[in-house]
Coordinates of C-alpha atoms in Angstrom, one line a residue:
X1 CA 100.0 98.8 105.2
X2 CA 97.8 98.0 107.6
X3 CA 96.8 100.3 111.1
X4 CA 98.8 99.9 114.1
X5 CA 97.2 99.6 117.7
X6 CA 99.5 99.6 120.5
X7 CA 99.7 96.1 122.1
X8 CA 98.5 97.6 125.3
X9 CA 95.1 98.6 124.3
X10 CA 92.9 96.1 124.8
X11 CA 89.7 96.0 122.5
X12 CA 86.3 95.7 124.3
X13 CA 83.8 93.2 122.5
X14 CA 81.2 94.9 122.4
X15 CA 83.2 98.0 120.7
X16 CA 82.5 97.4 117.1
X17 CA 78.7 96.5 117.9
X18 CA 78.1 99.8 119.4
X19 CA 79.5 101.6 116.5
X20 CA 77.6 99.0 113.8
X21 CA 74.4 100.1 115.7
X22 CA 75.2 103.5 115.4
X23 CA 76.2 104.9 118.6
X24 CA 78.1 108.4 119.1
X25 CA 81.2 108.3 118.6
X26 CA 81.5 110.4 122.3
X27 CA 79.1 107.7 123.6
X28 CA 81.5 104.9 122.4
X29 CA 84.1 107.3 123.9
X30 CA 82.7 107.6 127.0
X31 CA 82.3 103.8 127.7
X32 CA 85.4 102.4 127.2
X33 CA 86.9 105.1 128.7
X34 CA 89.1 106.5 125.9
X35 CA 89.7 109.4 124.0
X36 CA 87.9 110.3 120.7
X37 CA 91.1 109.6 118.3
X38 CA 91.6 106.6 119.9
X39 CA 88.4 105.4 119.3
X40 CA 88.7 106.3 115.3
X41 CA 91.5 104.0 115.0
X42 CA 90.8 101.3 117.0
X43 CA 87.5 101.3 114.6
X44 CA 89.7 101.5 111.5
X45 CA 92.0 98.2 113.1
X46 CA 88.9 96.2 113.2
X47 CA 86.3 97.9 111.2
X48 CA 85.2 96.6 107.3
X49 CA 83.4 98.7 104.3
X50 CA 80.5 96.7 105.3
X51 CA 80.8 97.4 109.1
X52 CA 80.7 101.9 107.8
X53 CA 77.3 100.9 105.8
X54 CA 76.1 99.4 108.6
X55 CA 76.8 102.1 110.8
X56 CA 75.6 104.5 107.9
X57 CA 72.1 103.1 108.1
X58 CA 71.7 102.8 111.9
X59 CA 72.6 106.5 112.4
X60 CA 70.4 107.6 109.4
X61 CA 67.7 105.4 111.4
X62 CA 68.1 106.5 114.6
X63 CA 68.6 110.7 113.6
X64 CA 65.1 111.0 111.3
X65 CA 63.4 108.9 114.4
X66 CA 65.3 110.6 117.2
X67 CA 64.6 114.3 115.1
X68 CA 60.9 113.2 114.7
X69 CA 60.3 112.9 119.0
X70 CA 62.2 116.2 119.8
X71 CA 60.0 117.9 117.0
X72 CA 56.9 116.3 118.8
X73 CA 58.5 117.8 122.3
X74 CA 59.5 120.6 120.8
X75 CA 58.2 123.0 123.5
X76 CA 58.6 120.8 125.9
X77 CA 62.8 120.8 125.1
X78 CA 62.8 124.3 125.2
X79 CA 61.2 124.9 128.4
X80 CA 63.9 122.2 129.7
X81 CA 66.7 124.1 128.3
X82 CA 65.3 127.3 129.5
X83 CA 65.6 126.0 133.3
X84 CA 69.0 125.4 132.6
X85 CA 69.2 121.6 132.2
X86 CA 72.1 120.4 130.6
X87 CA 71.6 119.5 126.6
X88 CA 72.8 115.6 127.9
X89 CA 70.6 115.6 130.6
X90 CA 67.4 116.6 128.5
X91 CA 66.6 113.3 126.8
X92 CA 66.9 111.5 130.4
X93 CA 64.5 114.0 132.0
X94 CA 62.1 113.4 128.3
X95 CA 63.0 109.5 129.1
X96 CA 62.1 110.1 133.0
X97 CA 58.5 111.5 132.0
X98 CA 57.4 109.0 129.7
X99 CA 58.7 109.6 126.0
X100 CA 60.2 107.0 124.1
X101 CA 63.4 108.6 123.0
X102 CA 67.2 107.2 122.0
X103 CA 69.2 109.2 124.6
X104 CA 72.6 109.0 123.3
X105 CA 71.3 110.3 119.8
X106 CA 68.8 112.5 121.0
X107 CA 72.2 114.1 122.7
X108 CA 73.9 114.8 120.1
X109 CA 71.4 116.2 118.4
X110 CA 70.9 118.9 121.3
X111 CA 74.5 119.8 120.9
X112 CA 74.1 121.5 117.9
X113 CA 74.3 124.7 118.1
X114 CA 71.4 126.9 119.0
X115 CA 68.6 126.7 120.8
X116 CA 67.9 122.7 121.3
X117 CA 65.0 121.0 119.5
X118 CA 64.1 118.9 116.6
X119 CA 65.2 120.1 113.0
X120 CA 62.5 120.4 110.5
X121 CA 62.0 118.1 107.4
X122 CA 61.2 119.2 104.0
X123 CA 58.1 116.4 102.6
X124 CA 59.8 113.7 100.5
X125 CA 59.7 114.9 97.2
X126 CA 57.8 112.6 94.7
X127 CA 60.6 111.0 92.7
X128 CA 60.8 112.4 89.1
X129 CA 61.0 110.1 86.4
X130 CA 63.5 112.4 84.4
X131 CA 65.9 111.4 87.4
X132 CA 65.8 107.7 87.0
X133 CA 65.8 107.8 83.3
X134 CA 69.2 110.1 83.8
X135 CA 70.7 107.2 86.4
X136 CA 69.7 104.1 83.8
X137 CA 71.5 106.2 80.8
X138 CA 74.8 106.9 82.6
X139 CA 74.9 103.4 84.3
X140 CA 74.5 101.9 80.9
X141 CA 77.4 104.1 79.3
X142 CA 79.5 103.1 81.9
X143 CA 78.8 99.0 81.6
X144 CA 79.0 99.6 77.9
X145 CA 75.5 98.7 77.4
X146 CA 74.4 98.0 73.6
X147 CA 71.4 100.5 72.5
X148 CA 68.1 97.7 71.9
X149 CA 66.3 99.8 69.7
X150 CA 63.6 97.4 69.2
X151 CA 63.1 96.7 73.2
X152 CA 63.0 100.9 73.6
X153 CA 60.3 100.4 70.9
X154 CA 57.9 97.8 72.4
X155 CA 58.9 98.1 76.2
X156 CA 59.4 101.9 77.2
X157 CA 56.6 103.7 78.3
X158 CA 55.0 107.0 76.8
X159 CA 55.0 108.6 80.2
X160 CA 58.4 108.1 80.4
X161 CA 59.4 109.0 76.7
X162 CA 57.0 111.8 77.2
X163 CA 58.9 113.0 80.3
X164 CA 62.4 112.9 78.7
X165 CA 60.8 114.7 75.3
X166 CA 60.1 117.4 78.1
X167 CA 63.3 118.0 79.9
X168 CA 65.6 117.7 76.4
X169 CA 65.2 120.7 73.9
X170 CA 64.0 119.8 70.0
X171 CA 67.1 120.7 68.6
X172 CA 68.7 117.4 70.0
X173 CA 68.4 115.2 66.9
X174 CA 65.7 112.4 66.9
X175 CA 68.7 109.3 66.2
X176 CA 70.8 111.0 69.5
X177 CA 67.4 110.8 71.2
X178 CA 66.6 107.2 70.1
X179 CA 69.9 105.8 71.2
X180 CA 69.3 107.4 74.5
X181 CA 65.8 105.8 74.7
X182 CA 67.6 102.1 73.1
X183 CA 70.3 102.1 76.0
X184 CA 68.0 103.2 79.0
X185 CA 65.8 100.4 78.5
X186 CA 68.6 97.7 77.7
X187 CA 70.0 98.7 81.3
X188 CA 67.1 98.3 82.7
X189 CA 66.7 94.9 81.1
X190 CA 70.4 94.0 82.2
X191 CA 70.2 94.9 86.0
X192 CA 66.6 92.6 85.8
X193 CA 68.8 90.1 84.7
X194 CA 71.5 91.4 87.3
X195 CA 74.1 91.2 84.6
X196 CA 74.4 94.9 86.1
X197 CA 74.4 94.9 89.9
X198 CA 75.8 98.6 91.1
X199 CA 77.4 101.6 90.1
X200 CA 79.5 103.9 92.3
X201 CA 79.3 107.4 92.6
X202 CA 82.0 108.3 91.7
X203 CA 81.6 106.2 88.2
X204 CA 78.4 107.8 88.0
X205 CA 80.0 111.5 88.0
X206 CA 82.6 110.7 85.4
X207 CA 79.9 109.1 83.7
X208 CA 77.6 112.1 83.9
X209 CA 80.7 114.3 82.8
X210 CA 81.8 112.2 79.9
X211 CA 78.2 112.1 78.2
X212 CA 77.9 116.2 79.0
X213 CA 80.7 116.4 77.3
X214 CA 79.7 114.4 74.4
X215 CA 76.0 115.8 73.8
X216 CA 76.5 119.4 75.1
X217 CA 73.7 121.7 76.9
X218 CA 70.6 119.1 75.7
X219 CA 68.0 120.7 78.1
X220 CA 65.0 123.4 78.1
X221 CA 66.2 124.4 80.9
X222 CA 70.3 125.3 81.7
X223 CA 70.1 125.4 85.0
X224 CA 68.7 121.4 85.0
X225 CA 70.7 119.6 83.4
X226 CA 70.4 116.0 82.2
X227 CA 72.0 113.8 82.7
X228 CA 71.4 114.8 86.1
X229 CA 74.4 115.7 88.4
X230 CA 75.2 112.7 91.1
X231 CA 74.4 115.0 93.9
X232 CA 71.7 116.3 92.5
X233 CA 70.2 112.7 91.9
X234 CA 71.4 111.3 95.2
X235 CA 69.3 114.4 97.0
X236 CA 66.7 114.3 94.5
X237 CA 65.8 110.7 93.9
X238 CA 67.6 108.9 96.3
X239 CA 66.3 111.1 99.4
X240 CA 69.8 111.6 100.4
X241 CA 71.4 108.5 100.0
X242 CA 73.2 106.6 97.1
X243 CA 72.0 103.3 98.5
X244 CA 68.4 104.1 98.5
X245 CA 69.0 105.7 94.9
X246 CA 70.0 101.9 93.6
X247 CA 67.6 100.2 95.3
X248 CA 64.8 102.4 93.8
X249 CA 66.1 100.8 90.3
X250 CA 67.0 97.6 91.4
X251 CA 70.5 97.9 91.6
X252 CA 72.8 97.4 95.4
X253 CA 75.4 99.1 97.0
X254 CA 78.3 96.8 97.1
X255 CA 80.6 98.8 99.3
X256 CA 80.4 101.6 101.5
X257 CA 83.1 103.9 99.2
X258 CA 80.6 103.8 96.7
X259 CA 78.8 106.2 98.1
X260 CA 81.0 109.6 97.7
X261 CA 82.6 110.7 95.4
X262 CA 86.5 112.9 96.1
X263 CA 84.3 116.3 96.0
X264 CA 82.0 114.4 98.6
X265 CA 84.8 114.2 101.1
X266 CA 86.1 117.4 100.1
X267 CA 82.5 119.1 100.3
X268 CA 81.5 117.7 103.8
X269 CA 84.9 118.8 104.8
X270 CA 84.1 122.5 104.2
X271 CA 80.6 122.8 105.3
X272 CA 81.2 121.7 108.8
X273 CA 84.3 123.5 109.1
X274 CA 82.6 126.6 108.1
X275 CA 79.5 126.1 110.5
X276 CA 82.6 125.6 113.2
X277 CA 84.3 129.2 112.2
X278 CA 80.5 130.7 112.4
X279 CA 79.5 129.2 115.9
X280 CA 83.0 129.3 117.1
X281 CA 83.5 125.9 117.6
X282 CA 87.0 123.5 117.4
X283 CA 87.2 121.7 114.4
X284 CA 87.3 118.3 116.1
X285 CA 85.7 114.1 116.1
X286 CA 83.4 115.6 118.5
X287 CA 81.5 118.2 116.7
X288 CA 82.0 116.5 113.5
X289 CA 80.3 113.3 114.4
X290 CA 77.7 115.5 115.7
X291 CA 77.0 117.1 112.4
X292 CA 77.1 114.5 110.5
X293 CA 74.3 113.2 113.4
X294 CA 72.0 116.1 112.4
X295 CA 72.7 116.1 109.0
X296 CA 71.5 112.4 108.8
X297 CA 68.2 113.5 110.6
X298 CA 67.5 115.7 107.5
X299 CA 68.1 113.1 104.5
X300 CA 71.8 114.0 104.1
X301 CA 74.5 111.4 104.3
X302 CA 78.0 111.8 105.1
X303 CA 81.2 110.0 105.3
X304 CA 81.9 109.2 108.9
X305 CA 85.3 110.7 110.9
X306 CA 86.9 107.2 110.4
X307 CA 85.6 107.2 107.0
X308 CA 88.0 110.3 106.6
X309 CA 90.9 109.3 109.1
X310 CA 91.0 106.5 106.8
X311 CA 91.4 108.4 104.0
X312 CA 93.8 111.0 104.7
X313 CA 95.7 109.5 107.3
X314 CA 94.8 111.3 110.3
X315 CA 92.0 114.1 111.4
X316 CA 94.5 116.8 111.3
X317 CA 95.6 115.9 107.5
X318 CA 91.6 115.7 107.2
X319 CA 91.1 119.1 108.3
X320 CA 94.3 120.7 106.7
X321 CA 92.9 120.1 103.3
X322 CA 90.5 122.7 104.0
X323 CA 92.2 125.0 106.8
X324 CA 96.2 124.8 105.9
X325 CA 97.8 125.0 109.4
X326 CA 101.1 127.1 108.3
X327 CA 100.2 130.3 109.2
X328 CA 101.8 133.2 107.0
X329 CA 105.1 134.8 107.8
X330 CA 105.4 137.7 110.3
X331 CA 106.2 141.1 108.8
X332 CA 109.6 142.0 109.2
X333 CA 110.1 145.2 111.8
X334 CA 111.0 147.5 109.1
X335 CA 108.6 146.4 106.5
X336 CA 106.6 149.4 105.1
X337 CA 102.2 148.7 105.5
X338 CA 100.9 147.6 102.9
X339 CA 97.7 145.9 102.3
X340 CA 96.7 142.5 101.0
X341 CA 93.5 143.0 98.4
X342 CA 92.5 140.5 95.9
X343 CA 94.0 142.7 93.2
X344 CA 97.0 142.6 94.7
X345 CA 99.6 144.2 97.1
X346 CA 99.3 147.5 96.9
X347 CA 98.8 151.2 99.9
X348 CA 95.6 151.9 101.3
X349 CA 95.2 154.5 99.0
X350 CA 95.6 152.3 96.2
X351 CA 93.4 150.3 97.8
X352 CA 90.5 152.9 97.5
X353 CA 91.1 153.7 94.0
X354 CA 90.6 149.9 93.1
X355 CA 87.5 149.9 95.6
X356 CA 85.9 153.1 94.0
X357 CA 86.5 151.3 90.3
X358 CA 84.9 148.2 91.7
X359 CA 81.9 149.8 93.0
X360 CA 81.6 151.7 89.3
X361 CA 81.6 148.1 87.3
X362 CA 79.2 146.6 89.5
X363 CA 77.1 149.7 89.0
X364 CA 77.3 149.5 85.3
X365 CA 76.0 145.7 85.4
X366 CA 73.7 146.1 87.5
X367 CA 72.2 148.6 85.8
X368 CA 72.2 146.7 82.2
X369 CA 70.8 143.7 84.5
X370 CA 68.3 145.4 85.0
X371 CA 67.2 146.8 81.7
X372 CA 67.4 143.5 80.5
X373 CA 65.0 141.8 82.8
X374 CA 62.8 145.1 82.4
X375 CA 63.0 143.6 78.5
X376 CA 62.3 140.5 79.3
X377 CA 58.8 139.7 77.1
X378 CA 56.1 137.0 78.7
X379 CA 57.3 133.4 78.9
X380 CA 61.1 134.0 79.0
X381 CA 63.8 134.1 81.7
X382 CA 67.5 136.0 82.2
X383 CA 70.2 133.4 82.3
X384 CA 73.0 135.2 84.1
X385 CA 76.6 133.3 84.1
X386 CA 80.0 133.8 85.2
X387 CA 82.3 133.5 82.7
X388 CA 84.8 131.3 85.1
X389 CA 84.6 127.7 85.3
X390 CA 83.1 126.0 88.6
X391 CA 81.3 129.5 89.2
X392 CA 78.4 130.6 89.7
X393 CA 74.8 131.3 87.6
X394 CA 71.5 132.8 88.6
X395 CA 68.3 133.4 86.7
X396 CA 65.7 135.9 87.0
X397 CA 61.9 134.9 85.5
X398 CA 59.1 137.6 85.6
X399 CA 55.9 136.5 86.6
X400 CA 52.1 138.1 87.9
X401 CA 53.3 138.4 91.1
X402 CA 57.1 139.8 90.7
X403 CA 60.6 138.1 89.6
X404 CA 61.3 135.0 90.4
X405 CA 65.3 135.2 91.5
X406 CA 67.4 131.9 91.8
X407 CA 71.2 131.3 92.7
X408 CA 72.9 128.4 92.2
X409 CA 73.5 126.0 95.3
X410 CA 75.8 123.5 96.1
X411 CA 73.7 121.1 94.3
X412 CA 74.9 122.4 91.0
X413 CA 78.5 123.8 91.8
X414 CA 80.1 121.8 94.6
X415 CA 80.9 123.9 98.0
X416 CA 84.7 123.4 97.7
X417 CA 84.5 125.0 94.1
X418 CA 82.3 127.4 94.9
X419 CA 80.4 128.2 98.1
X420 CA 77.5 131.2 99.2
X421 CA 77.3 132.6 101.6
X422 CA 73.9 130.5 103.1
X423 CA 73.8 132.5 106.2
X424 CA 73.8 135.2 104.3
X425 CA 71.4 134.2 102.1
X426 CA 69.0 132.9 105.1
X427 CA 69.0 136.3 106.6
X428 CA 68.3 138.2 103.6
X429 CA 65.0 136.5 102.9
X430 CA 66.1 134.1 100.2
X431 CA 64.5 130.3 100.4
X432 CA 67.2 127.3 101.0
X433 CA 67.4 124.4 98.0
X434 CA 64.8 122.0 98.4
X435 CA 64.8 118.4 96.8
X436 CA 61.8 120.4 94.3
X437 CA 63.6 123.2 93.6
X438 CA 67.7 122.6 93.9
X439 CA 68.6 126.7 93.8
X440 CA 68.3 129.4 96.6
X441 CA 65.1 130.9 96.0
X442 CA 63.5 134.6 96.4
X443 CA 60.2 135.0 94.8
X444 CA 58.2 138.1 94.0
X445 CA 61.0 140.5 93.6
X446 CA 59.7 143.9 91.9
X447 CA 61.7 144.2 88.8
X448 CA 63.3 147.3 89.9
X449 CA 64.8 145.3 92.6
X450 CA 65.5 142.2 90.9
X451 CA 69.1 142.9 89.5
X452 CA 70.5 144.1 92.6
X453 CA 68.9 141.4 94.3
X454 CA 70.8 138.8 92.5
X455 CA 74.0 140.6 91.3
X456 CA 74.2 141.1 95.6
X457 CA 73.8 137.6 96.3
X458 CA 76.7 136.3 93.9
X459 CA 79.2 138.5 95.2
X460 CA 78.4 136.8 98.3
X461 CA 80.5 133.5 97.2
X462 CA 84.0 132.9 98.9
X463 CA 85.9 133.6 95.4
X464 CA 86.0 137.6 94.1
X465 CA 83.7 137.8 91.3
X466 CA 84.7 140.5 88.4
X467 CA 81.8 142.6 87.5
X468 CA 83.1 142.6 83.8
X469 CA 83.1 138.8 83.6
X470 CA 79.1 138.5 83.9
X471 CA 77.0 137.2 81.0
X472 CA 73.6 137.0 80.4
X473 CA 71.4 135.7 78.0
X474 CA 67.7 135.2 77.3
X475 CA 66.1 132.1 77.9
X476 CA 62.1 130.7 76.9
X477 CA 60.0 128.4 79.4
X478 CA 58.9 125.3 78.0
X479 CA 55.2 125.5 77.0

């Protein structure tokens, strides 16, 4: 069924252009004198797949350029702000002295939250070869690709068999490793001969899962998986897009829904509603076409708020599927207190006797955390795991200087499953997930400290975490 627009609203021409080239949504807004929801759907009425990756490219354009002249004028934005000019009027009065700026994105940029100025840019990281090897593989499983033994044989390189002999462990047997090697390179032949054009995300994903599934844990390393998780590949390899992640093999993104997968929608959902609840901001078009502004000015793509009208049916169904709107049921006049504690209902005093219990489990874990990591001989790692699924992992690696402490990010275990705590983790001196390294990062931990360090940083996640459900295991570096 198709979207209705009440005959009386009449559609500008230039409407769809504006939003093809990118503009704000509160720009587009602004000009033809609507609201923001109105906007959204006259866009879905007359808006095409190819029309969103059009738009998806412009704003991803315009954001890294726009975020590159405020960095430049970074002082210069500041001192503006500082005298009290508004965060629209700053890119006129940057425009009015001379520098080149896009004013409408350069605006939206400055409403982030914070003091205004450019966001900073981790280096694009050089692409590993592990990463396309991973994308080839899956894409073959899914077209059914036949394993050409003989063209692996004469046509594959040693850097690249070299690079996958690497990242699998020996105990993979040398036939499951040859087929791999036989159906990599006869997808790569295929999408030469563009009898394989594209492969969606979401294909990729259940792809990804089903050979997981098939061949087990095949790596060195746990916490790097291969084949590589989509996200992990689209941040990794693709620089923050799925498009640019196909092009880099040859392949081409034949619709704009290719690019996310449900947990995509789910996951974008939940981050900008939880930097709303932090800043204190409405959940709204507005500030979600804003982030999804800024976010494109650091490599990260996102579906757009029509992208998600369209899928759930409105923005408030959107938003629902994270924040439920039904709030919970007054308490009746004569109802006696009690208080609601993730082990249940229960008084305040039984409250404290589950708190006190707690605090003694985590005590006792922490402690055998830490003799194992005081254990841990030269070369090897703790592997530290929670026994629920979607949940999440850590490792601790001694080194010259200290430990080396990682927690799983939402690269590995998506938000909506599983989420940190980031501003948590920011202030506490751990090191965000970069395209090098995909975990939050402290480095140079004294041993004595490590186990806290880490056992303090998963209990940060939105879900309880039982002390007595931890695992741990050693782990050995590849030489």
């Amino acid at each position: 069924m198709g979207i209705h627009v009440p005959s009386d609203w009449i559609i500008e021409s230039d409407f769809m252009d504006w939003y093809r080239k990118g503009d704000p949504l509160r720009a587009i807004a602004k000009a033809t004198e609507r609201d923001l929801e109105e906007v959204c759907l006259l866009i879905m009425a007359e808006s095409s797949p190819s029309d969103e990756l059009e738009r998806s490219r412009a704003v991803r354009r315009r954001a890294s350029a726009t975020n590159e002249v405020l960095l430049a004028n970074e002082e210069m934005v500041e001192r503006l702000h500082a005298s009290e000019i508004g965060r629209d009027d700053i890119p006129k009065v940057l425009k009015a002295l001379g520098i080149s700026i896009d004013i409408p994105t350069a605006a939206e940029l400055l409403h982030i939250p914070g003091i205004p100025g450019g966001q900073t840019v981790e280096d694009i990281p050089t692409r590993r070869i592990g990463d396309k090897l991973s994308l080839l593989y899956v894409t073959g499983v899914h077209h059914e690709i036949e394993p050409d033994y003989q063209l692996a044989l004469g046509k594959m390189s040693l850097t690249a068999v070299s690079e996958l002999r690497g990242i699998l462990n020996e105990r993979l047997p040398y036939r499951r490793m040859a087929e791999i090697l036989a159906v990599i390179e006869a997808t790569a032949l295929a999408i030469r001969a563009r009898t394989i054009t594209t492969i969606s995300h979401e294909d990729y994903e259940s792809g990804m899962q089903a050979v997981s599934r098939r061949l087990g844990s095949i790596t060195n390393d746990p916490a790097d998986p291969w084949p590589v998780p989509g996200r992990t590949l689209r941040a990794r390899y693709g620089h923050g897009s799925w498009e640019s992640l196909l092009n880099s093999v040859g392949m081409r993104m034949l619709s704009s829904d290719h690019r996310f997968t449900e947990l995509d929608y789910l996951d974008v959902l939940d981050r900008s509603t939880e930097e709303c609840m932090q800043f204190g901001n409405p959940m709204d078009i507005e500030f979600y076409d804003q982030w999804i502004i800024a976010a494109a000015a650091v490599r990260e793509e996102h579906p757009s708020a029509v992208e998600l009208i369209r899928r759930y049916g409105s923005w408030e169904a959107a938003v629902e599927t994270i924040l439920p709107s039904d709030p919970p049921e007054d308490m009746q006049p004569d109802e006696p207190s009690y208080i609601d504690c993730d082990s249940g209902w229960g008084t305040l005093e039984e409250l404290n006797e589950w708190e006190a219990r707690e605090f003694e489990e985590w005590r006792v874990v922490e402690n055998l955390v830490a003799e194992a990591i005081e254990a841990l001989p030269s070369g090897s790692f703790l592997h530290i795991q929670y026994s629920h699924t979607a949940a999440p992992y850590a490792r601790a690696t001694p080194g010259s200087n200290g430990v080396r402490c990682e927690i799983v990010s939402d690269l590995g275990i998506p938000s909506h499953e599983w989420r940190m705590s980031t501003h948590w983790l920011s202030s506490n001196g751990w090191s965000a997930p970069s395209p090098e390294n995909t975990n939050w990062l402290k480095e140079g931990v004294p041993r004595t400290e490590a186990a806290a360090q880490i056992l303090l940083a998963i209990q940060r996640g939105r879900h309880p975490v039982e002390a007595t459900e931890l695992r741990w295991n050693v782990g050995t570096r590849p030489s």
